[in-house]
Tab-separated table of C-alpha atoms and ligand atoms in Angstrom:
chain	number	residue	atom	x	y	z
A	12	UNK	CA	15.243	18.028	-8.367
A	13	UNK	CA	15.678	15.668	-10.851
A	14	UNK	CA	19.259	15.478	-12.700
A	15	UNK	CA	19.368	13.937	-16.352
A	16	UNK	CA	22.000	12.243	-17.608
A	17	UNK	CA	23.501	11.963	-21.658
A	18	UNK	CA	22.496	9.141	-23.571
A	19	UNK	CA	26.506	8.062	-23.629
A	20	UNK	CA	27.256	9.518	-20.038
A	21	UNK	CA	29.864	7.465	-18.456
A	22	UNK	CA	29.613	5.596	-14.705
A	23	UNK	CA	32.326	8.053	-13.622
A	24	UNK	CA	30.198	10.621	-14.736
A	25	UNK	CA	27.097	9.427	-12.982
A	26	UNK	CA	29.219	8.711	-9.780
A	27	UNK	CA	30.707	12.058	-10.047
A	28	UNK	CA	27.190	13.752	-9.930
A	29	UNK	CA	25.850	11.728	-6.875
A	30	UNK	CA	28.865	12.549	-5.346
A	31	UNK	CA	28.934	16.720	-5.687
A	32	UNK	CA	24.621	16.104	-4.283
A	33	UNK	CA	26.374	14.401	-1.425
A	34	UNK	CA	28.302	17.027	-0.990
A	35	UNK	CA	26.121	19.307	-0.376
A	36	UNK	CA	24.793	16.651	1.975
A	37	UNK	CA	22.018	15.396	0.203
A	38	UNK	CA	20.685	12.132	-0.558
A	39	UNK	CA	21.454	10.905	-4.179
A	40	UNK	CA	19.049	8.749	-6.171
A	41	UNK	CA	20.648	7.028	-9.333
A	42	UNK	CA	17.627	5.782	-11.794
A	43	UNK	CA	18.976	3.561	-14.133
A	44	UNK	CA	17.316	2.883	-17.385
A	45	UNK	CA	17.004	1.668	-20.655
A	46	UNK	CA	18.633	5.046	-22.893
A	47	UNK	CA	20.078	7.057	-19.911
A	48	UNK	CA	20.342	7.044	-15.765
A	49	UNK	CA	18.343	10.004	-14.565
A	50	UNK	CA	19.545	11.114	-10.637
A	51	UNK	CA	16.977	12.388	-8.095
A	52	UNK	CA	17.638	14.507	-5.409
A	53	UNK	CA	15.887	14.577	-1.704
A	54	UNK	CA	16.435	16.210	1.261
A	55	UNK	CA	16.930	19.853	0.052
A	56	UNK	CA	15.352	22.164	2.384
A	57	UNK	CA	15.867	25.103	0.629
A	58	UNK	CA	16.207	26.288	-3.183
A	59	UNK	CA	18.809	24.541	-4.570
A	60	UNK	CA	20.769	26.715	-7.489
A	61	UNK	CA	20.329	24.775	-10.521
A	62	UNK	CA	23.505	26.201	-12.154
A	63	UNK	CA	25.703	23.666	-9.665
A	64	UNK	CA	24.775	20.356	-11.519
A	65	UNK	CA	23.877	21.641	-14.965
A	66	UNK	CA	27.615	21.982	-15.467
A	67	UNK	CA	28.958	18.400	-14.394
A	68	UNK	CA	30.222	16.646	-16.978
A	69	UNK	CA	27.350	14.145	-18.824
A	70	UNK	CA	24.749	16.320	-17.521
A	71	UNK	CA	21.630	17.171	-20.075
A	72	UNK	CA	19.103	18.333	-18.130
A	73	UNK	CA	18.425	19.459	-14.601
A	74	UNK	CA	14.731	19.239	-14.135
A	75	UNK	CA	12.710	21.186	-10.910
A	76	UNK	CA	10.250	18.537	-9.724
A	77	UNK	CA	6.977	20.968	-8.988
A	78	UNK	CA	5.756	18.932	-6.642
A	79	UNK	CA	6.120	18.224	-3.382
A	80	UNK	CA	6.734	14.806	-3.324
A	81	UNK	CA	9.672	13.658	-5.497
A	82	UNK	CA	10.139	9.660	-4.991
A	83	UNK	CA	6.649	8.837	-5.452
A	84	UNK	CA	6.130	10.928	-8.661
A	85	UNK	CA	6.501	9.512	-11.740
A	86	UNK	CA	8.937	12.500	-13.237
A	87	UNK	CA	10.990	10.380	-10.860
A	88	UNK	CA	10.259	7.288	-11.696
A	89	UNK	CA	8.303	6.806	-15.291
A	90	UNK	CA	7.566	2.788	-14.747
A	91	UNK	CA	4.331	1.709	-12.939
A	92	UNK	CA	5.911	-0.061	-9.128
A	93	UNK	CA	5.046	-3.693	-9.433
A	94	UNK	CA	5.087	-5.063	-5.663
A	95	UNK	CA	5.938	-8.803	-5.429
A	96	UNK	CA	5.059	-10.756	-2.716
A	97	UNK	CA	5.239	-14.495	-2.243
A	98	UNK	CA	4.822	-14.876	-5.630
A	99	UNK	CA	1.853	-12.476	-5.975
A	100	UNK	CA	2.146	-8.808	-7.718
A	101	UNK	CA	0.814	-5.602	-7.047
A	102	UNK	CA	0.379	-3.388	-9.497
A	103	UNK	CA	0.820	-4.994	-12.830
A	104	UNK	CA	-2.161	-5.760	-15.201
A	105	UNK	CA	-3.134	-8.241	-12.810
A	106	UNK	CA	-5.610	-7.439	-9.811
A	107	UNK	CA	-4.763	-8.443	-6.735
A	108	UNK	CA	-7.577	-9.256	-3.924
A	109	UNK	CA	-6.456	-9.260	-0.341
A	110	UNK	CA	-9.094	-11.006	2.239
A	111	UNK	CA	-9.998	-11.668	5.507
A	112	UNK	CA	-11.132	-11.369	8.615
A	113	UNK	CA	-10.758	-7.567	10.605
A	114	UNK	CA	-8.875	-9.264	13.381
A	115	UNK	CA	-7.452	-12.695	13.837
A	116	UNK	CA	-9.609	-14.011	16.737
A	117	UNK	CA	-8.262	-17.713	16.521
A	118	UNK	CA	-6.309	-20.204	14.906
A	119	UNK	CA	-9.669	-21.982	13.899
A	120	UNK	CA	-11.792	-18.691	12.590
A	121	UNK	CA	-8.654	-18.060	10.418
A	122	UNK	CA	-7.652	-20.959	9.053
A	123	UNK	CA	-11.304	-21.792	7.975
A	124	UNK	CA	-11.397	-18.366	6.306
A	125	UNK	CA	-8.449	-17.909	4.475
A	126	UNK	CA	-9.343	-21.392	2.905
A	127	UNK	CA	-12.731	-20.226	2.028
A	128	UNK	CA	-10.779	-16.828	0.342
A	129	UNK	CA	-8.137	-19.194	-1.374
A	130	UNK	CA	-10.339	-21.666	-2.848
A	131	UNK	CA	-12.618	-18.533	-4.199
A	132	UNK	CA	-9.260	-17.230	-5.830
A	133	UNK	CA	-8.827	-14.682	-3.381
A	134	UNK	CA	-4.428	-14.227	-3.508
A	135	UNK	CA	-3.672	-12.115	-0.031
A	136	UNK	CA	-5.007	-13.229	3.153
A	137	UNK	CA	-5.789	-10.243	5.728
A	138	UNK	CA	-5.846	-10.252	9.648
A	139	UNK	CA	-5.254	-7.582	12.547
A	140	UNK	CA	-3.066	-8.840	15.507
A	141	UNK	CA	-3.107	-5.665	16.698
A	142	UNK	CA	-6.445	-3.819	16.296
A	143	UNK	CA	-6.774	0.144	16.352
A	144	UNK	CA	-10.223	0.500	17.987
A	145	UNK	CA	-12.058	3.840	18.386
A	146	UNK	CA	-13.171	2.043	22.785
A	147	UNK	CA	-10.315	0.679	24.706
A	148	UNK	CA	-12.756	-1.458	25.936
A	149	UNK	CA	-13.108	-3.080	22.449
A	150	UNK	CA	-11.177	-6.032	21.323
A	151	UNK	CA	-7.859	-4.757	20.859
A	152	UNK	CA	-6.310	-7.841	19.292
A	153	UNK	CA	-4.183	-10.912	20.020
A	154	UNK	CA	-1.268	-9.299	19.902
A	155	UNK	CA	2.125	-11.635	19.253
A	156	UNK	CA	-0.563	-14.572	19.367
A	157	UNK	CA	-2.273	-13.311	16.503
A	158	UNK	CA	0.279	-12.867	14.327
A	159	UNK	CA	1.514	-16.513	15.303
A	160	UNK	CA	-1.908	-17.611	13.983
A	161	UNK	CA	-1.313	-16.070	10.758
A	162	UNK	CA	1.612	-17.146	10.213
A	163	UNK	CA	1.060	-20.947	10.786
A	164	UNK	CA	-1.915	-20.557	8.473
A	165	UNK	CA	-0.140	-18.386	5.863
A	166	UNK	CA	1.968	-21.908	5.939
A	167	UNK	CA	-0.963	-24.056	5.884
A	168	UNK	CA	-2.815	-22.715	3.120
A	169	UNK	CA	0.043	-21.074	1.197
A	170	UNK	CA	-0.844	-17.416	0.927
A	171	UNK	CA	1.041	-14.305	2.041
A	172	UNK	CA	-0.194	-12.381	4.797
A	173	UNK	CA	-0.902	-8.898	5.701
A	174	UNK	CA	-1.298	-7.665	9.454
A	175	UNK	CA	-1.230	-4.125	10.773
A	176	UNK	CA	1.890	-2.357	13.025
A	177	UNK	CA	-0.355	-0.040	14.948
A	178	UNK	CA	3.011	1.355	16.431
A	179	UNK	CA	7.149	1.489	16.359
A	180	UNK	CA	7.036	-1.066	19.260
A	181	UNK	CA	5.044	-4.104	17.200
A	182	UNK	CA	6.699	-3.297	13.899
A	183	UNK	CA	9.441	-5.825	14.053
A	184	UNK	CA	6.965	-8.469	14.918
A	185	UNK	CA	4.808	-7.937	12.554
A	186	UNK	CA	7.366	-7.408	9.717
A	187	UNK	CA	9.139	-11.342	10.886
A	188	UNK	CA	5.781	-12.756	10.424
A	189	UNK	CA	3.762	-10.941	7.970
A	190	UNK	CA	4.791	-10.631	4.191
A	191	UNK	CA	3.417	-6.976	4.310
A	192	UNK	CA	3.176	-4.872	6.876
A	193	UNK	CA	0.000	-2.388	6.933
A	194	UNK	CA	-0.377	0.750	8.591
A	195	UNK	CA	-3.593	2.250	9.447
A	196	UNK	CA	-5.494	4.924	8.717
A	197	UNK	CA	-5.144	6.343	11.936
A	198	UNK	CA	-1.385	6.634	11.653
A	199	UNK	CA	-0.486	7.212	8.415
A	200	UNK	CA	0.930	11.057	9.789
A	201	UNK	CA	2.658	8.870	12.318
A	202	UNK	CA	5.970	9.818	10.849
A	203	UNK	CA	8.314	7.711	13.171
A	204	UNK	CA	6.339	4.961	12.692
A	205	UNK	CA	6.136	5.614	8.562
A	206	UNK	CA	10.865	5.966	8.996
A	207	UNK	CA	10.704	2.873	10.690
A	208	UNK	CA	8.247	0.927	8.056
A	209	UNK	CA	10.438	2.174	5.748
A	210	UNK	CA	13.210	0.146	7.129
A	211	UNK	CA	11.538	-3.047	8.070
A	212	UNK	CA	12.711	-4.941	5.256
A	213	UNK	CA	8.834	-5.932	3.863
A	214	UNK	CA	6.282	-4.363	1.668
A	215	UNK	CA	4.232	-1.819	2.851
A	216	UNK	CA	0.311	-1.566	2.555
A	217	UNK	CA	-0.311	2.606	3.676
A	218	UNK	CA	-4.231	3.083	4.255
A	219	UNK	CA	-5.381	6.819	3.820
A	220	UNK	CA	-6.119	8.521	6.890
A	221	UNK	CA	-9.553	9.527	7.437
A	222	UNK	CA	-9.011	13.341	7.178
A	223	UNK	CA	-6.345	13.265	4.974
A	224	UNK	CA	-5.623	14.593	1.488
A	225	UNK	CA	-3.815	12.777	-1.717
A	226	UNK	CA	-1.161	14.875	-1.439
A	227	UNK	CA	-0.692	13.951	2.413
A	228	UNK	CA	-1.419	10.532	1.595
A	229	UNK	CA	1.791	10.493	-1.109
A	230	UNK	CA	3.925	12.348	1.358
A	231	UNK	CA	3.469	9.185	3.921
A	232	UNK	CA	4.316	7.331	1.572
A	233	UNK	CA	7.371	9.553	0.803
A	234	UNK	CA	8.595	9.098	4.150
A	235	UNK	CA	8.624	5.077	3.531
A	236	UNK	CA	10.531	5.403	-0.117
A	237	UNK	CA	12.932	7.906	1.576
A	238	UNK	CA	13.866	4.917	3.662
A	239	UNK	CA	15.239	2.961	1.026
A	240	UNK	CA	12.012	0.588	1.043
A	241	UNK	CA	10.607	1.377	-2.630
A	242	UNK	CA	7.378	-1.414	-1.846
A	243	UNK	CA	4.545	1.110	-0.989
A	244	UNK	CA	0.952	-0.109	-1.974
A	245	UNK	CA	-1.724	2.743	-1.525
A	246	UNK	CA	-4.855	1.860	-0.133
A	247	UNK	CA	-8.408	4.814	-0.413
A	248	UNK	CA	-10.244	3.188	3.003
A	249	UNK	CA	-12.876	5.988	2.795
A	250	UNK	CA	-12.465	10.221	4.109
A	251	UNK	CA	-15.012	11.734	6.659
A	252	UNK	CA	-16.947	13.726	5.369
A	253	UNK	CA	-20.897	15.257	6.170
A	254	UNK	CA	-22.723	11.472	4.810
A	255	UNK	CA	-23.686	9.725	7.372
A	256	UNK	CA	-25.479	6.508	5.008
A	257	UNK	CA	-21.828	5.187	4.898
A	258	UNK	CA	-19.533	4.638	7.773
A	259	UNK	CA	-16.784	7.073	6.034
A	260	UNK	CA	-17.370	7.775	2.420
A	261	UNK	CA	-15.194	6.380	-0.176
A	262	UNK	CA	-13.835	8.820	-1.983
A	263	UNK	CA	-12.959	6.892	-5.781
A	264	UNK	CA	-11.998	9.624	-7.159
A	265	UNK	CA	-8.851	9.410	-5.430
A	266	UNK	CA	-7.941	6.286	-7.614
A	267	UNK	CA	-7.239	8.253	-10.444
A	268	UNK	CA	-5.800	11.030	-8.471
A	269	UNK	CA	-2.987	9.010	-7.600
A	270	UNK	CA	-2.467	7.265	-10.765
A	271	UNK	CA	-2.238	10.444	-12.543
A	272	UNK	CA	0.527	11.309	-10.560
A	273	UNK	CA	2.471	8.370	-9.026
A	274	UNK	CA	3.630	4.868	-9.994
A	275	UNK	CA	3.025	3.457	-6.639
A	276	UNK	CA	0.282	0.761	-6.730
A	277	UNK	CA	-3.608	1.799	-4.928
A	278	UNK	CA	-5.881	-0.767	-3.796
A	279	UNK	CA	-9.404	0.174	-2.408
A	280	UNK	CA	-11.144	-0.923	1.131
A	281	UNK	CA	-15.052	-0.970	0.670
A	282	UNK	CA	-15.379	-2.544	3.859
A	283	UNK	CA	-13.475	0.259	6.204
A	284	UNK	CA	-14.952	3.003	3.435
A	285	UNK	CA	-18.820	1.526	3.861
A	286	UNK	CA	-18.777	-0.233	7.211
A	287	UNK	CA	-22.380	-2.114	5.662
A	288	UNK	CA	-21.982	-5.513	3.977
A	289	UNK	CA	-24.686	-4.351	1.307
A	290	UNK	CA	-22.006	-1.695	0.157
A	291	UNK	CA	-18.738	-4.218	-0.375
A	292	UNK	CA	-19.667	-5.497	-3.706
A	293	UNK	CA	-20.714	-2.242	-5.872
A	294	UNK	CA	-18.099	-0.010	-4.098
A	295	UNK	CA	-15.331	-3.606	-5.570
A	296	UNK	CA	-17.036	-2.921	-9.059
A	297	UNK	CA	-16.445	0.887	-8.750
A	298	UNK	CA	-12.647	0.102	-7.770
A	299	UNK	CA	-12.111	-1.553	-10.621
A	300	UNK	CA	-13.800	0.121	-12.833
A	301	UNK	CA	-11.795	3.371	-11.842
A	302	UNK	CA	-8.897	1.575	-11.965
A	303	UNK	CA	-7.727	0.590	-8.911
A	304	UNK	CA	-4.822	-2.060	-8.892
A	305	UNK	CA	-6.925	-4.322	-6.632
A	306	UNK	CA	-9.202	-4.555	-3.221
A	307	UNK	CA	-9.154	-5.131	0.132
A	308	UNK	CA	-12.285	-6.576	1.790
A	309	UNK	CA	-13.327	-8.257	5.205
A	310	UNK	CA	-14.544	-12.098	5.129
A	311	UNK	CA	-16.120	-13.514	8.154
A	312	UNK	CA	-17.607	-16.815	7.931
A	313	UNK	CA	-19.619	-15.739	11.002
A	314	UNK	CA	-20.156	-12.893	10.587
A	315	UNK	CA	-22.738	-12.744	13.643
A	316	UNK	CA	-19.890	-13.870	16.243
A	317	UNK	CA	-17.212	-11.406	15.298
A	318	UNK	CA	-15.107	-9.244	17.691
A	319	UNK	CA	-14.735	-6.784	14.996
A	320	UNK	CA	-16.707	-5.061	12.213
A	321	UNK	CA	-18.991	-7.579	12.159
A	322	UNK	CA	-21.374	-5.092	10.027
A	323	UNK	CA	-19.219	-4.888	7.011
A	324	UNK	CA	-17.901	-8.577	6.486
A	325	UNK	CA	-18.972	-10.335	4.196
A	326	UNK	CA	-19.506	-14.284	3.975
A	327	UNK	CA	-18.031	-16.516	1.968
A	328	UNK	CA	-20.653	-17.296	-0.679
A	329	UNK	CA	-20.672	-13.193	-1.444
A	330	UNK	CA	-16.963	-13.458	-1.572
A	331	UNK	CA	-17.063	-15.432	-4.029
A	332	UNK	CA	-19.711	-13.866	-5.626
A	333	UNK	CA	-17.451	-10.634	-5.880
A	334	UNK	CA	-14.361	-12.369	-7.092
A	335	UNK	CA	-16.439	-13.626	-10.475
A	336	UNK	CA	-17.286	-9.869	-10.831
A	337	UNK	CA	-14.254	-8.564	-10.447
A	338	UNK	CA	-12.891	-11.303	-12.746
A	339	UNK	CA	-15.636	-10.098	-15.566
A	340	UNK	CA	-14.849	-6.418	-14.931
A	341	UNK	CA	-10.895	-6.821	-15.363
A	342	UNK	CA	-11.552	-8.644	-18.547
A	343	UNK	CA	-13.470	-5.655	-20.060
A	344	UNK	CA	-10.653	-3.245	-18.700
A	345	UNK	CA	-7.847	-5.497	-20.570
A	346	UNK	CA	-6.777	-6.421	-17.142
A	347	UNK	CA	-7.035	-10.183	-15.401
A	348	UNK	CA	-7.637	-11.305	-11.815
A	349	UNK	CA	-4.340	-14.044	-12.037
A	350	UNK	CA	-4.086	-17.534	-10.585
A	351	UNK	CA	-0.905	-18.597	-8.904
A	352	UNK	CA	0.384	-21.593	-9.009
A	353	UNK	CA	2.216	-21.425	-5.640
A	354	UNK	CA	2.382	-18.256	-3.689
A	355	UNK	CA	4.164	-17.756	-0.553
B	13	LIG	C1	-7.917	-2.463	9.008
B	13	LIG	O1	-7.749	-2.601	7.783
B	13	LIG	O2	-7.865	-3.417	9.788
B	13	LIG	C2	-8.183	-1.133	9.574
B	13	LIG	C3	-8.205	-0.908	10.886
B	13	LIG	O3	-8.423	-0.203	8.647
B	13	LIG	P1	-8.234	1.409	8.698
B	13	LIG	O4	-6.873	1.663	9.226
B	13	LIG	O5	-8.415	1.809	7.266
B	13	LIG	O6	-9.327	1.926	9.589
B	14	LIG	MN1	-11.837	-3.839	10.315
């Protein structure tokens, strides 16, 4: 529920309303804006009579939000979220193009590729400490060492950092030395872990799980805004489905999906979505084109050697290759792939 506010309302007024919600022990919202503060309402299980706001003073309008989700909607919340990290946003007209390897394997591998996505104007630097893999005989990750790694290189080559939390027990590590803390696919229903991301003080990057729908995928990211932590960027990493030319299949349509309905920021993953190198570049034009705030792809600058998802990294030279396209594509779509002076 969504509670209006007069033009002229008063902050006694406002404070009065958030305080009768409280009440009736909910949470309380205030909106600010530029004509009037609008009030939303969460945590009402059950119907919740209208009649009991409508008549507190400065009240215009008590609105019934139809959906299920209420904080990532934009009846809630009319303005487009602009994330800002380091000096980098997420969800403005700009484009923002996070990069990197799967998983951080050493201090080496990822300095020498996040200087190879830098100097091709890539503005996020990616890297799993802490790798979800489908064999527990698989590289799992370097765990606190990883995210170590990133961090001295985020330092080195002046570039904010993203790293996945795979679970509640490496979230605080990742969140004091990441800028923005991802979770995975795999446990974006993972609703303790999606409370506790919501109070971990950093940006969130929430991947679509693999069988999982856009309303499911904006309820997740409910859970995180219901925290107090308003920073959710989406990310469409590709849905199972029948296909099987594709490692999952990417499902674009999404893109617009979300947009139509909430102000949070999307970016896309071709590489996760394709698993094939060949795919990465045409499934970045298709993001763009659709309208997607951004991408997400995995550089390896040996690709050959790599402990992860070595199929669908791509080198340098085709990152850089994609950047200029993406660049070209934004133009035509009044949007810009920025430069920053000094992020981080
Ligand atoms: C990743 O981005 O490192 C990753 C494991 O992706 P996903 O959770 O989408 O499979
Ligand atoms: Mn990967």
């Amino acid at each position: 529920m969504l509670i209006v506010m007069e033009m002229n309302a008063t902050p006694e007024q406002v404070e009065g309303v958030v305080q009768r919600i409280e009440e009736k022990g909910l949470k309380a919202h205030p909106i600010p804006g530029a004509q009037r503060t609008a009030i939303g309402i969460t945590g009402n299980l059950g119907v919740l009579d209208r009649g009991i706001f409508e008549s507190l003073p400065g009240v215009i309008q008590v609105i019934r939000v139809s959906h299920p989700f209420k904080l990532v909607s934009h009846e809630f919340k009319p303005t487009q979220t602009v994330v800002r990290v380091g000096g980098v946003e997420i969800g403005g007209r700009g484009l923002v193009v996070m990069a990197g390897p799967c998983a951080v394997e050493s201090y080496e591998q990822t300095l020498r590729i996040a200087r190879a996505v830098k100097a091709a104007g890539g503005h996020i630097l990616r890297g799993g400490a802490y790798k979800p893999r489908t064999s527990p005989y698989s590289f799992q990750g370097l765990g606190v060492e990883g995210l170590e790694i990133l961090a001295r290189v985020r330092e080195e080559v002046g570039m904010p950092v993203v790293s996945e939390a795979t679970d509640i027990d490496v979230l605080d590590a990742v969140a004091e030395h990441s800028d923005i803390v991802q979770i995975g696919a795999r446990n974006m229903q993972n609703y303790t872990l999606l409370r506790r991301a919501g109070r971990c003080g950093r940006p969130v990057l929430l991947k679509r799980g693999m069988t999982a729908t856009v309303t499911e995928l904006l309820l997740s990211a409910e859970y995180i805004l219901d925290q107090g932590n308003p920073d959710v960027i989406l990310c469409e990493r590709g849905i199972r489905t029948f296909a099987d030319h594709t490692r999952n299949t990417l499902d674009i349509a999404a893109v617009p999906e979300v947009k139509r309905i909430s102000h949070l920021p999307i970016i896309v993953d071709p590489s996760h979505a394709s698993g094939k190198r060949n795919q990465i570049l045409p499934l970045s034009r298709a993001a763009v084109a659709v309208g997607a705030d951004g991408v997400m792809v995995e550089v390896h600058d040996q690709p050959e050697k790599a402990l992860s998802d070595a199929n669908q990294a791509i080198v340098p030279d085709e990152f850089e290759t994609l950047m200029e396209e993406v660049r070209l594509l934004a133009s035509v779509l009044e949007r810009n792939v920025p430069t920053y002076a000094a992020a981080v």
